[in-house]
């Protein structure tokens, strides 16, 4: 069955799974801390989920989906950069 699947459909499912995992990670981390927090891994899953979903959206030529995901790649990358930069400054 899977051999008949289009590679972009698989990429889309992987992207959606990665993107969804970020909420589970954030929820678990917040429950452990007993307050709302956003762990670094949230941004990693956000970035890679968005990249995979953007690839899928480009393949499907879906302008709504493309516009929805394209800015996220930049935003998540910037957040990761700022976190890493600030961690380096704290040491």
GROMACS .gro file of N, CA and C in nm:
model
  273
    1UNK      N    1   0.082  -0.119   0.000
    1UNK     CA    2   0.000   0.000   0.000
    1UNK      C    3   0.087   0.126   0.000
    2UNK      N    4   0.187   0.131   0.087
    2UNK     CA    5   0.267   0.252   0.099
    2UNK      C    6   0.346   0.282  -0.029
    3UNK      N    7   0.380   0.180  -0.107
    3UNK     CA    8   0.456   0.205  -0.229
    3UNK      C    9   0.376   0.288  -0.330
    4UNK      N   10   0.244   0.290  -0.318
    4UNK     CA   11   0.161   0.368  -0.408
    4UNK      C   12   0.144   0.513  -0.361
    5UNK      N   13   0.183   0.540  -0.238
    5UNK     CA   14   0.170   0.675  -0.185
    5UNK      C   15   0.269   0.768  -0.253
    6UNK      N   16   0.228   0.887  -0.272
    6UNK     CA   17   0.314   0.990  -0.326
    6UNK      C   18   0.410   1.036  -0.217
    7UNK      N   19   0.537   1.056  -0.248
    7UNK     CA   20   0.636   1.098  -0.149
    7UNK      C   21   0.595   1.229  -0.081
    8UNK      N   22   0.528   1.317  -0.153
    8UNK     CA   23   0.486   1.444  -0.094
    8UNK      C   24   0.374   1.425   0.008
    9UNK      N   25   0.293   1.325  -0.010
    9UNK     CA   26   0.190   1.294   0.089
    9UNK      C   27   0.256   1.247   0.218
   10UNK      N   28   0.360   1.166   0.205
   10UNK     CA   29   0.436   1.120   0.322
   10UNK      C   30   0.502   1.240   0.390
   11UNK      N   31   0.562   1.329   0.312
   11UNK     CA   32   0.624   1.450   0.368
   11UNK      C   33   0.518   1.533   0.442
   12UNK      N   34   0.402   1.545   0.386
   12UNK     CA   35   0.293   1.620   0.450
   12UNK      C   36   0.254   1.560   0.583
   13UNK      N   37   0.243   1.428   0.588
   13UNK     CA   38   0.209   1.361   0.714
   13UNK      C   39   0.320   1.375   0.817
   14UNK      N   40   0.445   1.366   0.774
   14UNK     CA   41   0.558   1.384   0.867
   14UNK      C   42   0.556   1.527   0.921
   15UNK      N   43   0.536   1.623   0.834
   15UNK     CA   44   0.529   1.762   0.876
   15UNK      C   45   0.418   1.786   0.977
   16UNK      N   46   0.302   1.729   0.951
   16UNK     CA   47   0.190   1.745   1.043
   16UNK      C   48   0.219   1.679   1.178
   17UNK      N   49   0.282   1.563   1.176
   17UNK     CA   50   0.317   1.494   1.300
   17UNK      C   51   0.418   1.576   1.381
   18UNK      N   52   0.522   1.627   1.314
   18UNK     CA   53   0.621   1.710   1.383
   18UNK      C   54   0.556   1.836   1.440
   19UNK      N   55   0.473   1.899   1.361
   19UNK     CA   56   0.408   2.022   1.404
   19UNK      C   57   0.316   1.995   1.523
   20UNK      N   58   0.246   1.883   1.524
   20UNK     CA   59   0.157   1.848   1.634
   20UNK      C   60   0.234   1.812   1.761
   21UNK      N   61   0.350   1.751   1.747
   21UNK     CA   62   0.430   1.712   1.863
   21UNK      C   63   0.469   1.831   1.949
   22UNK      N   64   0.483   1.946   1.889
   22UNK     CA   65   0.524   2.063   1.966
   22UNK      C   66   0.424   2.096   2.075
   23UNK      N   67   0.296   2.075   2.050
   23UNK     CA   68   0.195   2.103   2.151
   23UNK      C   69   0.202   2.003   2.267
   24UNK      N   70   0.230   1.879   2.235
   24UNK     CA   71   0.244   1.778   2.339
   24UNK      C   72   0.366   1.809   2.425
   25UNK      N   73   0.476   1.845   2.362
   25UNK     CA   74   0.598   1.881   2.435
   25UNK      C   75   0.573   2.001   2.526
   26UNK      N   76   0.507   2.101   2.473
   26UNK     CA   77   0.479   2.222   2.553
   26UNK      C   78   0.387   2.188   2.670
   27UNK      N   79   0.288   2.107   2.647
   27UNK     CA   80   0.193   2.069   2.751
   27UNK      C   81   0.262   1.991   2.862
   28UNK      N   82   0.343   1.892   2.826
   28UNK     CA   83   0.413   1.811   2.925
   28UNK      C   84   0.510   1.898   3.006
   29UNK      N   85   0.585   1.984   2.939
   29UNK     CA   86   0.679   2.072   3.009
   29UNK      C   87   0.607   2.166   3.104
   30UNK      N   88   0.494   2.218   3.063
   30UNK     CA   89   0.417   2.309   3.148
   30UNK      C   90   0.358   2.235   3.268
   31UNK      N   91   0.312   2.113   3.246
   31UNK     CA   92   0.258   2.035   3.358
   31UNK      C   93   0.367   2.006   3.460
   32UNK      N   94   0.486   1.971   3.415
   32UNK     CA   95   0.597   1.944   3.506
   32UNK      C   96   0.635   2.068   3.585
   33UNK      N   97   0.635   2.184   3.521
   33UNK     CA   98   0.675   2.309   3.585
   33UNK      C   99   0.560   2.374   3.663
   34UNK      N  100   0.439   2.325   3.641
   34UNK     CA  101   0.318   2.383   3.703
   34UNK      C  102   0.297   2.529   3.663
   35UNK      N  103   0.347   2.563   3.543
   35UNK     CA  104   0.324   2.694   3.483
   35UNK      C  105   0.346   2.681   3.334
   36UNK      N  106   0.297   2.777   3.259
   36UNK     CA  107   0.311   2.771   3.114
   36UNK      C  108   0.453   2.807   3.074
   37UNK      N  109   0.519   2.715   3.006
   37UNK     CA  110   0.653   2.740   2.955
   37UNK      C  111   0.663   2.689   2.812
   38UNK      N  112   0.762   2.740   2.741
   38UNK     CA  113   0.787   2.696   2.604
   38UNK      C  114   0.931   2.645   2.597
   39UNK      N  115   0.949   2.513   2.592
   39UNK     CA  116   1.085   2.459   2.585
   39UNK      C  117   1.147   2.479   2.446
   40UNK      N  118   1.280   2.472   2.441
   40UNK     CA  119   1.352   2.488   2.315
   40UNK      C  120   1.305   2.388   2.210
   41UNK      N  121   1.276   2.265   2.252
   41UNK     CA  122   1.232   2.163   2.156
   41UNK      C  123   1.100   2.202   2.087
   42UNK      N  124   1.019   2.284   2.152
   42UNK     CA  125   0.897   2.334   2.089
   42UNK      C  126   0.930   2.407   1.959
   43UNK      N  127   1.035   2.490   1.964
   43UNK     CA  128   1.074   2.567   1.846
   43UNK      C  129   1.136   2.477   1.740
   44UNK      N  130   1.209   2.374   1.782
   44UNK     CA  131   1.268   2.280   1.685
   44UNK      C  132   1.157   2.205   1.610
   45UNK      N  133   1.061   2.151   1.684
   45UNK     CA  134   0.949   2.081   1.619
   45UNK      C  135   0.868   2.177   1.532
   46UNK      N  136   0.851   2.301   1.579
   46UNK     CA  137   0.779   2.401   1.499
   46UNK      C  138   0.849   2.426   1.366
   47UNK      N  139   0.981   2.446   1.372
   47UNK     CA  140   1.057   2.473   1.251
   47UNK      C  141   1.050   2.357   1.152
   48UNK      N  142   1.083   2.237   1.198
   48UNK     CA  143   1.085   2.124   1.104
   48UNK      C  144   0.945   2.086   1.057
   49UNK      N  145   0.846   2.099   1.143
   49UNK     CA  146   0.708   2.075   1.100
   49UNK      C  147   0.667   2.172   0.991
   50UNK      N  148   0.703   2.299   1.009
   50UNK     CA  149   0.669   2.401   0.908
   50UNK      C  150   0.743   2.379   0.778
   51UNK      N  151   0.869   2.338   0.786
   51UNK     CA  152   0.945   2.312   0.663
   51UNK      C  153   0.880   2.199   0.584
   52UNK      N  154   0.848   2.090   0.652
   52UNK     CA  155   0.786   1.976   0.583
   52UNK      C  156   0.648   2.015   0.527
   53UNK      N  157   0.569   2.088   0.605
   53UNK     CA  158   0.437   2.130   0.558
   53UNK      C  159   0.448   2.228   0.442
   54UNK      N  160   0.550   2.314   0.444
   54UNK     CA  161   0.570   2.407   0.332
   54UNK      C  162   0.608   2.331   0.205
   55UNK      N  163   0.694   2.231   0.217
   55UNK     CA  164   0.729   2.148   0.100
   55UNK      C  165   0.603   2.085   0.042
   56UNK      N  166   0.520   2.030   0.128
   56UNK     CA  167   0.396   1.968   0.084
   56UNK      C  168   0.304   2.072   0.019
   57UNK      N  169   0.292   2.190   0.079
   57UNK     CA  170   0.205   2.295   0.025
   57UNK      C  171   0.254   2.342  -0.111
   58UNK      N  172   0.387   2.353  -0.127
   58UNK     CA  173   0.443   2.393  -0.257
   58UNK      C  174   0.413   2.288  -0.363
   59UNK      N  175   0.426   2.162  -0.325
   59UNK     CA  176   0.395   2.054  -0.419
   59UNK      C  177   0.248   2.059  -0.461
   60UNK      N  178   0.161   2.084  -0.364
   60UNK     CA  179   0.017   2.088  -0.393
   60UNK      C  180  -0.024   2.219  -0.462
   61UNK      N  181   0.069   2.316  -0.462
   61UNK     CA  182   0.042   2.447  -0.521
   61UNK      C  183  -0.081   2.512  -0.456
   62UNK      N  184  -0.085   2.502  -0.324
   62UNK     CA  185  -0.195   2.556  -0.246
   62UNK      C  186  -0.154   2.691  -0.187
   63UNK      N  187  -0.197   2.801  -0.249
   63UNK     CA  188  -0.150   2.933  -0.206
   63UNK      C  189  -0.188   2.967  -0.061
   64UNK      N  190  -0.303   2.921  -0.015
   64UNK     CA  191  -0.344   2.949   0.123
   64UNK      C  192  -0.249   2.880   0.220
   65UNK      N  193  -0.219   2.756   0.195
   65UNK     CA  194  -0.129   2.677   0.278
   65UNK      C  195   0.014   2.732   0.271
   66UNK      N  196   0.056   2.772   0.153
   66UNK     CA  197   0.192   2.829   0.135
   66UNK      C  198   0.205   2.958   0.215
   67UNK      N  199   0.109   3.048   0.202
   67UNK     CA  200   0.111   3.175   0.276
   67UNK      C  201   0.106   3.149   0.426
   68UNK      N  202   0.035   3.045   0.466
   68UNK     CA  203   0.024   3.012   0.608
   68UNK      C  204   0.151   2.957   0.668
   69UNK      N  205   0.230   2.883   0.591
   69UNK     CA  206   0.350   2.818   0.644
   69UNK      C  207   0.479   2.894   0.618
   70UNK      N  208   0.489   2.964   0.507
   70UNK     CA  209   0.616   3.029   0.470
   70UNK      C  210   0.670   3.124   0.577
   71UNK      N  211   0.588   3.213   0.632
   71UNK     CA  212   0.642   3.303   0.735
   71UNK      C  213   0.687   3.229   0.861
   72UNK      N  214   0.623   3.118   0.891
   72UNK     CA  215   0.657   3.043   1.012
   72UNK      C  216   0.801   2.994   1.011
   73UNK      N  217   0.850   2.954   0.895
   73UNK     CA  218   0.988   2.906   0.886
   73UNK      C  219   1.084   3.016   0.931
   74UNK      N  220   1.059   3.138   0.887
   74UNK     CA  221   1.143   3.252   0.927
   74UNK      C  222   1.127   3.282   1.077
   75UNK      N  223   1.003   3.286   1.124
   75UNK     CA  224   0.977   3.319   1.265
   75UNK      C  225   1.039   3.216   1.358
   76UNK      N  226   1.020   3.089   1.329
   76UNK     CA  227   1.076   2.984   1.416
   76UNK      C  228   1.227   2.983   1.410
   77UNK      N  229   1.283   3.005   1.293
   77UNK     CA  230   1.430   3.012   1.280
   77UNK      C  231   1.484   3.128   1.363
   78UNK      N  232   1.417   3.240   1.357
   78UNK     CA  233   1.461   3.358   1.434
   78UNK      C  234   1.453   3.331   1.585
   79UNK      N  235   1.347   3.268   1.630
   79UNK     CA  236   1.335   3.234   1.772
   79UNK      C  237   1.448   3.142   1.817
   80UNK      N  238   1.479   3.043   1.736
   80UNK     CA  239   1.588   2.949   1.768
   80UNK      C  240   1.720   3.026   1.776
   81UNK      N  241   1.743   3.114   1.680
   81UNK     CA  242   1.866   3.195   1.678
   81UNK      C  243   1.876   3.281   1.805
   82UNK      N  244   1.767   3.349   1.840
   82UNK     CA  245   1.767   3.436   1.958
   82UNK      C  246   1.790   3.357   2.087
   83UNK      N  247   1.727   3.241   2.098
   83UNK     CA  248   1.746   3.158   2.217
   83UNK      C  249   1.892   3.116   2.229
   84UNK      N  250   1.948   3.066   2.119
   84UNK     CA  251   2.089   3.023   2.121
   84UNK      C  252   2.182   3.140   2.149
   85UNK      N  253   2.154   3.255   2.089
   85UNK     CA  254   2.238   3.374   2.110
   85UNK      C  255   2.233   3.417   2.257
   86UNK      N  256   2.115   3.418   2.315
   86UNK     CA  257   2.100   3.460   2.455
   86UNK      C  258   2.159   3.358   2.552
   87UNK      N  259   2.153   3.231   2.519
   87UNK     CA  260   2.216   3.129   2.603
   87UNK      C  261   2.366   3.149   2.606
   88UNK      N  262   2.423   3.184   2.492
   88UNK     CA  263   2.567   3.210   2.483
   88UNK      C  264   2.607   3.334   2.562
   89UNK      N  265   2.520   3.434   2.565
   89UNK     CA  266   2.548   3.558   2.636
   89UNK      C  267   2.539   3.540   2.788
   90UNK      N  268   2.458   3.441   2.831
   90UNK     CA  269   2.441   3.417   2.975
   90UNK      C  270   2.562   3.349   3.038
   91UNK      N  271   2.643   3.283   2.957
   91UNK     CA  272   2.755   3.206   3.012
   91UNK      C  273   2.874   3.292   3.044
   0.00000   0.00000   0.00000
